[in-house]
Short mmCIF file of N, CA, C and O in Angstrom, two decimals:
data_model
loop_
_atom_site.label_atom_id
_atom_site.label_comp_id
_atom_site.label_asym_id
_atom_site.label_seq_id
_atom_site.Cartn_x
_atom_site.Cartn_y
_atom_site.Cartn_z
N UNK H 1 9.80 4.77 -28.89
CA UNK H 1 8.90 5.49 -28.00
C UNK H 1 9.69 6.60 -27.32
O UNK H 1 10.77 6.35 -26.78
N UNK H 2 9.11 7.97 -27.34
CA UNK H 2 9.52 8.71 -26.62
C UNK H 2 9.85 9.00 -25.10
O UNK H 2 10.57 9.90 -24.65
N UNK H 3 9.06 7.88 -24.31
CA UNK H 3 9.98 7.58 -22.96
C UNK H 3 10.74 6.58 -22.59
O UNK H 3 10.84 5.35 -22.64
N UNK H 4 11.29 7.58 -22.16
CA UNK H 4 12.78 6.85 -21.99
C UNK H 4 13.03 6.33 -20.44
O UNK H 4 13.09 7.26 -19.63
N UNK H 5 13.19 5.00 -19.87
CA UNK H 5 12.93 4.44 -18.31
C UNK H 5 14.11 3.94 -18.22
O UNK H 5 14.67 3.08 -18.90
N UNK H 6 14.65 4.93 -16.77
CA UNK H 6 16.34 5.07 -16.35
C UNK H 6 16.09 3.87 -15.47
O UNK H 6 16.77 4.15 -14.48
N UNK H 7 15.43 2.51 -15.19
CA UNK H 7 15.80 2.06 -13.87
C UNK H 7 16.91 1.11 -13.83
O UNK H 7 17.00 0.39 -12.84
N UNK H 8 17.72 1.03 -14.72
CA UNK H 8 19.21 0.58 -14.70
C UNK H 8 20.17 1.52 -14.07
O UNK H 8 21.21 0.97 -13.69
N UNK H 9 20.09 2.80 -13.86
CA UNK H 9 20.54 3.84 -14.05
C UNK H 9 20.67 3.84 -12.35
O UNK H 9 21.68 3.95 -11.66
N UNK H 10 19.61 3.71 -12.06
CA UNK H 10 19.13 4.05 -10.31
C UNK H 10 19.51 2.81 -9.27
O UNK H 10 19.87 2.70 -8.10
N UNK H 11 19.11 1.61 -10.80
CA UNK H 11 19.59 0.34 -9.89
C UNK H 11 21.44 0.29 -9.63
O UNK H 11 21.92 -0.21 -8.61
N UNK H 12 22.09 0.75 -10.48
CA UNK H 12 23.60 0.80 -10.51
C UNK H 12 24.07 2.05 -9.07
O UNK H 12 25.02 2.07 -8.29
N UNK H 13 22.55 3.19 -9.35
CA UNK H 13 23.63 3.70 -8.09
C UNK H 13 22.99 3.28 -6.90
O UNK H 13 23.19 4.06 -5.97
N UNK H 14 22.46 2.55 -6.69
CA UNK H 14 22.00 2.00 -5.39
C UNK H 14 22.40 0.34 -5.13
O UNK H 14 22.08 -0.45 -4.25
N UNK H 15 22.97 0.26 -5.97
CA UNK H 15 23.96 -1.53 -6.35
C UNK H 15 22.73 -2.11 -5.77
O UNK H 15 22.68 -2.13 -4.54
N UNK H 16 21.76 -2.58 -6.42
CA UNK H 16 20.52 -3.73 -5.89
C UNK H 16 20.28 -4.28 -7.15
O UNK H 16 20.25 -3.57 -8.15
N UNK H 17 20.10 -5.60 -7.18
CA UNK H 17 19.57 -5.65 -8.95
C UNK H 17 18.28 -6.46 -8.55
O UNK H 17 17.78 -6.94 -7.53
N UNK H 18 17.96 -6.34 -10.16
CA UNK H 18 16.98 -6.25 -10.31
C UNK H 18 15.75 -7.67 -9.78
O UNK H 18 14.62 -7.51 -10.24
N UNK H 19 15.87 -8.48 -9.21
CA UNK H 19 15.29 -9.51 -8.48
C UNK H 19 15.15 -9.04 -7.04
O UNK H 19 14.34 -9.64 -6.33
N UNK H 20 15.90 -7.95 -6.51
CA UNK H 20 15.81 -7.39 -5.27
C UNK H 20 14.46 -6.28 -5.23
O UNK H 20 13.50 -6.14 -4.48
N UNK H 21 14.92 -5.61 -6.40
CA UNK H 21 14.04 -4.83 -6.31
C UNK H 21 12.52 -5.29 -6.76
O UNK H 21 11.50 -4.87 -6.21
N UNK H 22 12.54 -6.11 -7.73
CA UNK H 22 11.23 -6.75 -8.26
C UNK H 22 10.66 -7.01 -6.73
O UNK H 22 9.62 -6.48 -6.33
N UNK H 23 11.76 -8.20 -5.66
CA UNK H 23 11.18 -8.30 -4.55
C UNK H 23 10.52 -7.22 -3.65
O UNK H 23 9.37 -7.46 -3.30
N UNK H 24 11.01 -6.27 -3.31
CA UNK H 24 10.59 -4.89 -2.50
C UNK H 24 10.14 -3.92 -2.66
O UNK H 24 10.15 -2.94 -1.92
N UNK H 25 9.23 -4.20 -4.62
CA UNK H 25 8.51 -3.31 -5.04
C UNK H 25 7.20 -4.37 -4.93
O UNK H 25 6.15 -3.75 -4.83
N UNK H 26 7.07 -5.59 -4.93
CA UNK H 26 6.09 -6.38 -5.06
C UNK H 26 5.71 -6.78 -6.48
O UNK H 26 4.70 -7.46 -6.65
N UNK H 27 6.32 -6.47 -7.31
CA UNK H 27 6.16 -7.07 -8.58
C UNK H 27 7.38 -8.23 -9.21
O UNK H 27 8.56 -8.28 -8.85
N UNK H 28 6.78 -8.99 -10.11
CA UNK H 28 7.60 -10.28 -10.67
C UNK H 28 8.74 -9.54 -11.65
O UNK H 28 8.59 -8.64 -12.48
N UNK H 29 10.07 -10.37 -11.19
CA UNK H 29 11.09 -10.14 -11.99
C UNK H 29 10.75 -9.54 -13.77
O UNK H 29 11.25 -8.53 -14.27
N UNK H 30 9.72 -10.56 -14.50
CA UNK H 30 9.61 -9.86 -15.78
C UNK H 30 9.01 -9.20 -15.99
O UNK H 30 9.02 -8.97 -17.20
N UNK H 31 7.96 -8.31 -15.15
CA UNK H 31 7.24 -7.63 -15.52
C UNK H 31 8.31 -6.20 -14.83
O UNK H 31 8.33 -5.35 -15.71
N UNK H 32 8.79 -5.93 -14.13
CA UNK H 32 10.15 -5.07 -13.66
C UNK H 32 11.04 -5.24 -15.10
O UNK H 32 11.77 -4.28 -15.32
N UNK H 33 11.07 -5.99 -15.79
CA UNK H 33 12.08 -5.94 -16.82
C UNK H 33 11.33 -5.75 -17.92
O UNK H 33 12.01 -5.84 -18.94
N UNK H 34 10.15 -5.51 -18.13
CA UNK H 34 9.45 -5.27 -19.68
C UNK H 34 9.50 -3.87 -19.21
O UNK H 34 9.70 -3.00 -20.05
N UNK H 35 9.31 -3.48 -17.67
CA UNK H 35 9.11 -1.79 -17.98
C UNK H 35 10.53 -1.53 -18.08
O UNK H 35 10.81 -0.94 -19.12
N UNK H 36 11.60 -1.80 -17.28
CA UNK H 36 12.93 -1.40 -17.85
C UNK H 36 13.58 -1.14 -19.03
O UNK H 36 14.05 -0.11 -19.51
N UNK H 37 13.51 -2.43 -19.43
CA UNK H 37 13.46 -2.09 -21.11
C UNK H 37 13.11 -1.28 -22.59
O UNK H 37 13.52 -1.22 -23.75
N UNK H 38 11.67 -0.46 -21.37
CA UNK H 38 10.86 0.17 -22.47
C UNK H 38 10.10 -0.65 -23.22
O UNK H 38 9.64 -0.11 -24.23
N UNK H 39 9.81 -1.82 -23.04
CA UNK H 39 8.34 -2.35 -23.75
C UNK H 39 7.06 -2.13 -22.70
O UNK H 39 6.40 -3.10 -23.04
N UNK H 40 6.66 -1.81 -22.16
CA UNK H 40 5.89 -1.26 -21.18
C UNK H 40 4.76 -0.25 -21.74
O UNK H 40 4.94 0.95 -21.57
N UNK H 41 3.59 -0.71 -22.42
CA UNK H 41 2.80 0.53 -22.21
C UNK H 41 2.20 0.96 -21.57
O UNK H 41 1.34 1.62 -22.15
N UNK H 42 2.13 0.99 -20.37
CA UNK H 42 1.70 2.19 -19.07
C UNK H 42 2.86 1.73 -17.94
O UNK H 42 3.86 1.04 -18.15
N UNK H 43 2.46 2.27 -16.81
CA UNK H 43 2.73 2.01 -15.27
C UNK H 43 1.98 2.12 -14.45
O UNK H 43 2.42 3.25 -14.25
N UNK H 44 1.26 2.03 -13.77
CA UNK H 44 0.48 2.10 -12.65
C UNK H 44 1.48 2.84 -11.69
O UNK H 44 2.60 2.51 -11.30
N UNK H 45 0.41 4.39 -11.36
CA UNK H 45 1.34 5.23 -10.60
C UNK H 45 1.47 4.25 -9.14
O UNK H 45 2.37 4.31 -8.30
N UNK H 46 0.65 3.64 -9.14
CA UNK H 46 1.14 2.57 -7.30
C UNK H 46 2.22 2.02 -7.76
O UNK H 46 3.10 2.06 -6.90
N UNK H 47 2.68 1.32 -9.09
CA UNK H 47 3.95 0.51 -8.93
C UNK H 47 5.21 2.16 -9.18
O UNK H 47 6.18 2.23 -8.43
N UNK H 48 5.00 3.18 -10.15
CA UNK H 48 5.72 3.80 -9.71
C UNK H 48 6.08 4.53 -8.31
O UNK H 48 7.25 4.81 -8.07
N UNK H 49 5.12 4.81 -7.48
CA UNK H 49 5.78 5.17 -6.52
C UNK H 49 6.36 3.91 -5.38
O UNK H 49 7.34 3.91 -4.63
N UNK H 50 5.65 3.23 -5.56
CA UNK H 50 6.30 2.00 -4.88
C UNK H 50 7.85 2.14 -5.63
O UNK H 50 8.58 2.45 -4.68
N UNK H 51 8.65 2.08 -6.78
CA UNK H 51 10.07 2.48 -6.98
C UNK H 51 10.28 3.63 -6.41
O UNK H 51 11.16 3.58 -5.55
N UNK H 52 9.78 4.72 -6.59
CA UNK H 52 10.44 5.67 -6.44
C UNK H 52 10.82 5.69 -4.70
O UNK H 52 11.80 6.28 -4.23
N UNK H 53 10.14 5.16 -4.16
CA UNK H 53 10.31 4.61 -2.38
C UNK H 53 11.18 3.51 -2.24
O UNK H 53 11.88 3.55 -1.23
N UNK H 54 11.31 2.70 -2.88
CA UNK H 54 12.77 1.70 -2.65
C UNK H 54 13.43 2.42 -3.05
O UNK H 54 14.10 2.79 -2.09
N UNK H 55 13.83 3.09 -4.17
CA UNK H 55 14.73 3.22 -4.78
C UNK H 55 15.30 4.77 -4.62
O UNK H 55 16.27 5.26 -5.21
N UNK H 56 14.23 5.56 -3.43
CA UNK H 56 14.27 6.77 -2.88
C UNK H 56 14.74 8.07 -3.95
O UNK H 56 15.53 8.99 -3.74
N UNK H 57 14.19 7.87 -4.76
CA UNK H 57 14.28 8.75 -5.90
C UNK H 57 12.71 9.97 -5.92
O UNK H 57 12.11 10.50 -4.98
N UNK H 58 12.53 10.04 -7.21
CA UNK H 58 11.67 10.73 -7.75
C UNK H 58 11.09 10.32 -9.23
O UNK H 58 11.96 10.38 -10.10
N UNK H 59 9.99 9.98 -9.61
CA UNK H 59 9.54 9.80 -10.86
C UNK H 59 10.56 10.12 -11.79
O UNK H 59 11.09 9.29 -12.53
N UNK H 60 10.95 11.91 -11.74
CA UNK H 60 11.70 12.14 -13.01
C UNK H 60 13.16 11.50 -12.95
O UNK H 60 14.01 11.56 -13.85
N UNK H 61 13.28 10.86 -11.66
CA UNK H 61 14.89 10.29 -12.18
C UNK H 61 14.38 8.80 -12.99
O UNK H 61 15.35 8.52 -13.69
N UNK H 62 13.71 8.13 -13.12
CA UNK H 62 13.54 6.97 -13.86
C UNK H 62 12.43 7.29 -14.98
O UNK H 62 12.17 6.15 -15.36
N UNK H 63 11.98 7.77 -15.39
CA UNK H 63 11.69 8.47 -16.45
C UNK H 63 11.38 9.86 -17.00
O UNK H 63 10.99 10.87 -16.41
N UNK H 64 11.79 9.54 -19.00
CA UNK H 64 12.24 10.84 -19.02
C UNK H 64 11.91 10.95 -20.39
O UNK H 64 11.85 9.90 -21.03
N UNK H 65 11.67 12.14 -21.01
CA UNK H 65 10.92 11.94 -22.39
C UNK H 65 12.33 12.55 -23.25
O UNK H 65 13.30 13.17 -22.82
N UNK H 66 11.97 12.08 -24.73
CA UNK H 66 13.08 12.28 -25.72
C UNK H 66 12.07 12.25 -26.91
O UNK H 66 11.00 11.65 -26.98
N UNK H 67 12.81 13.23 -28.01
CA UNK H 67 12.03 13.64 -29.12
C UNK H 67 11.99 12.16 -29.88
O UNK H 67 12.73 11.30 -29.40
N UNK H 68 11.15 11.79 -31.08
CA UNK H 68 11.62 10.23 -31.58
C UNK H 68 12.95 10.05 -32.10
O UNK H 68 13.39 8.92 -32.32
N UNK H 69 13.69 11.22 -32.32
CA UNK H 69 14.71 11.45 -33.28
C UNK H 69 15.80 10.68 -32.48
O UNK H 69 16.37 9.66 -32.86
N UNK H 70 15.96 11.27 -31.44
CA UNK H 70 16.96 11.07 -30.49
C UNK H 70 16.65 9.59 -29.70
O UNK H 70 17.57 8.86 -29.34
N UNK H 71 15.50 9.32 -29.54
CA UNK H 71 14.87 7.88 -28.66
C UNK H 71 15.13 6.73 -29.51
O UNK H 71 15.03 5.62 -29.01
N UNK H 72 15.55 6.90 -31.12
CA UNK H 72 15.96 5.90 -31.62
C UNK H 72 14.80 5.19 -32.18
O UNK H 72 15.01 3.98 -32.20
N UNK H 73 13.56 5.56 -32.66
CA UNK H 73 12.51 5.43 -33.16
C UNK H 73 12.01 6.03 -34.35
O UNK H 73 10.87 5.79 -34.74
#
């Protein structure tokens, strides 16, 4: 799939993992880890901005599009 979801990326520079954040976004540990992973087909912009507010970012730092070539697909 052509998007590509940095929240390892954001969780490393903010040292919280990922049971913290599952906690203070309001969603369950595996469903925070199917979208991490990239098995995820949608997001609900409420659970994204709910990250992008813990995690005081911006949408485009945790996701990001890539041609299939390069996404490994």
């Amino acid at each position: 799939m052509p998007i590509v979801v940095d929240i390892d990326v954001m969780l490393a520079r903010r040292k919280m993992s990922v049971g913290d954040l599952a906690d203070r976004v309001g969603i369950t540990p595996a469903n925070l880890a199917v979208l991490k992973n990239g098995r995820a087909k949608a997001v609900r912009f409420a659970t994204l901005a709910a990250l992008c507010e813990v995690l005081e970012c911006q949408p485009g730092d945790l996701l990001r599009w890539e041609t299939e070539d390069t996404a490994g697909g």
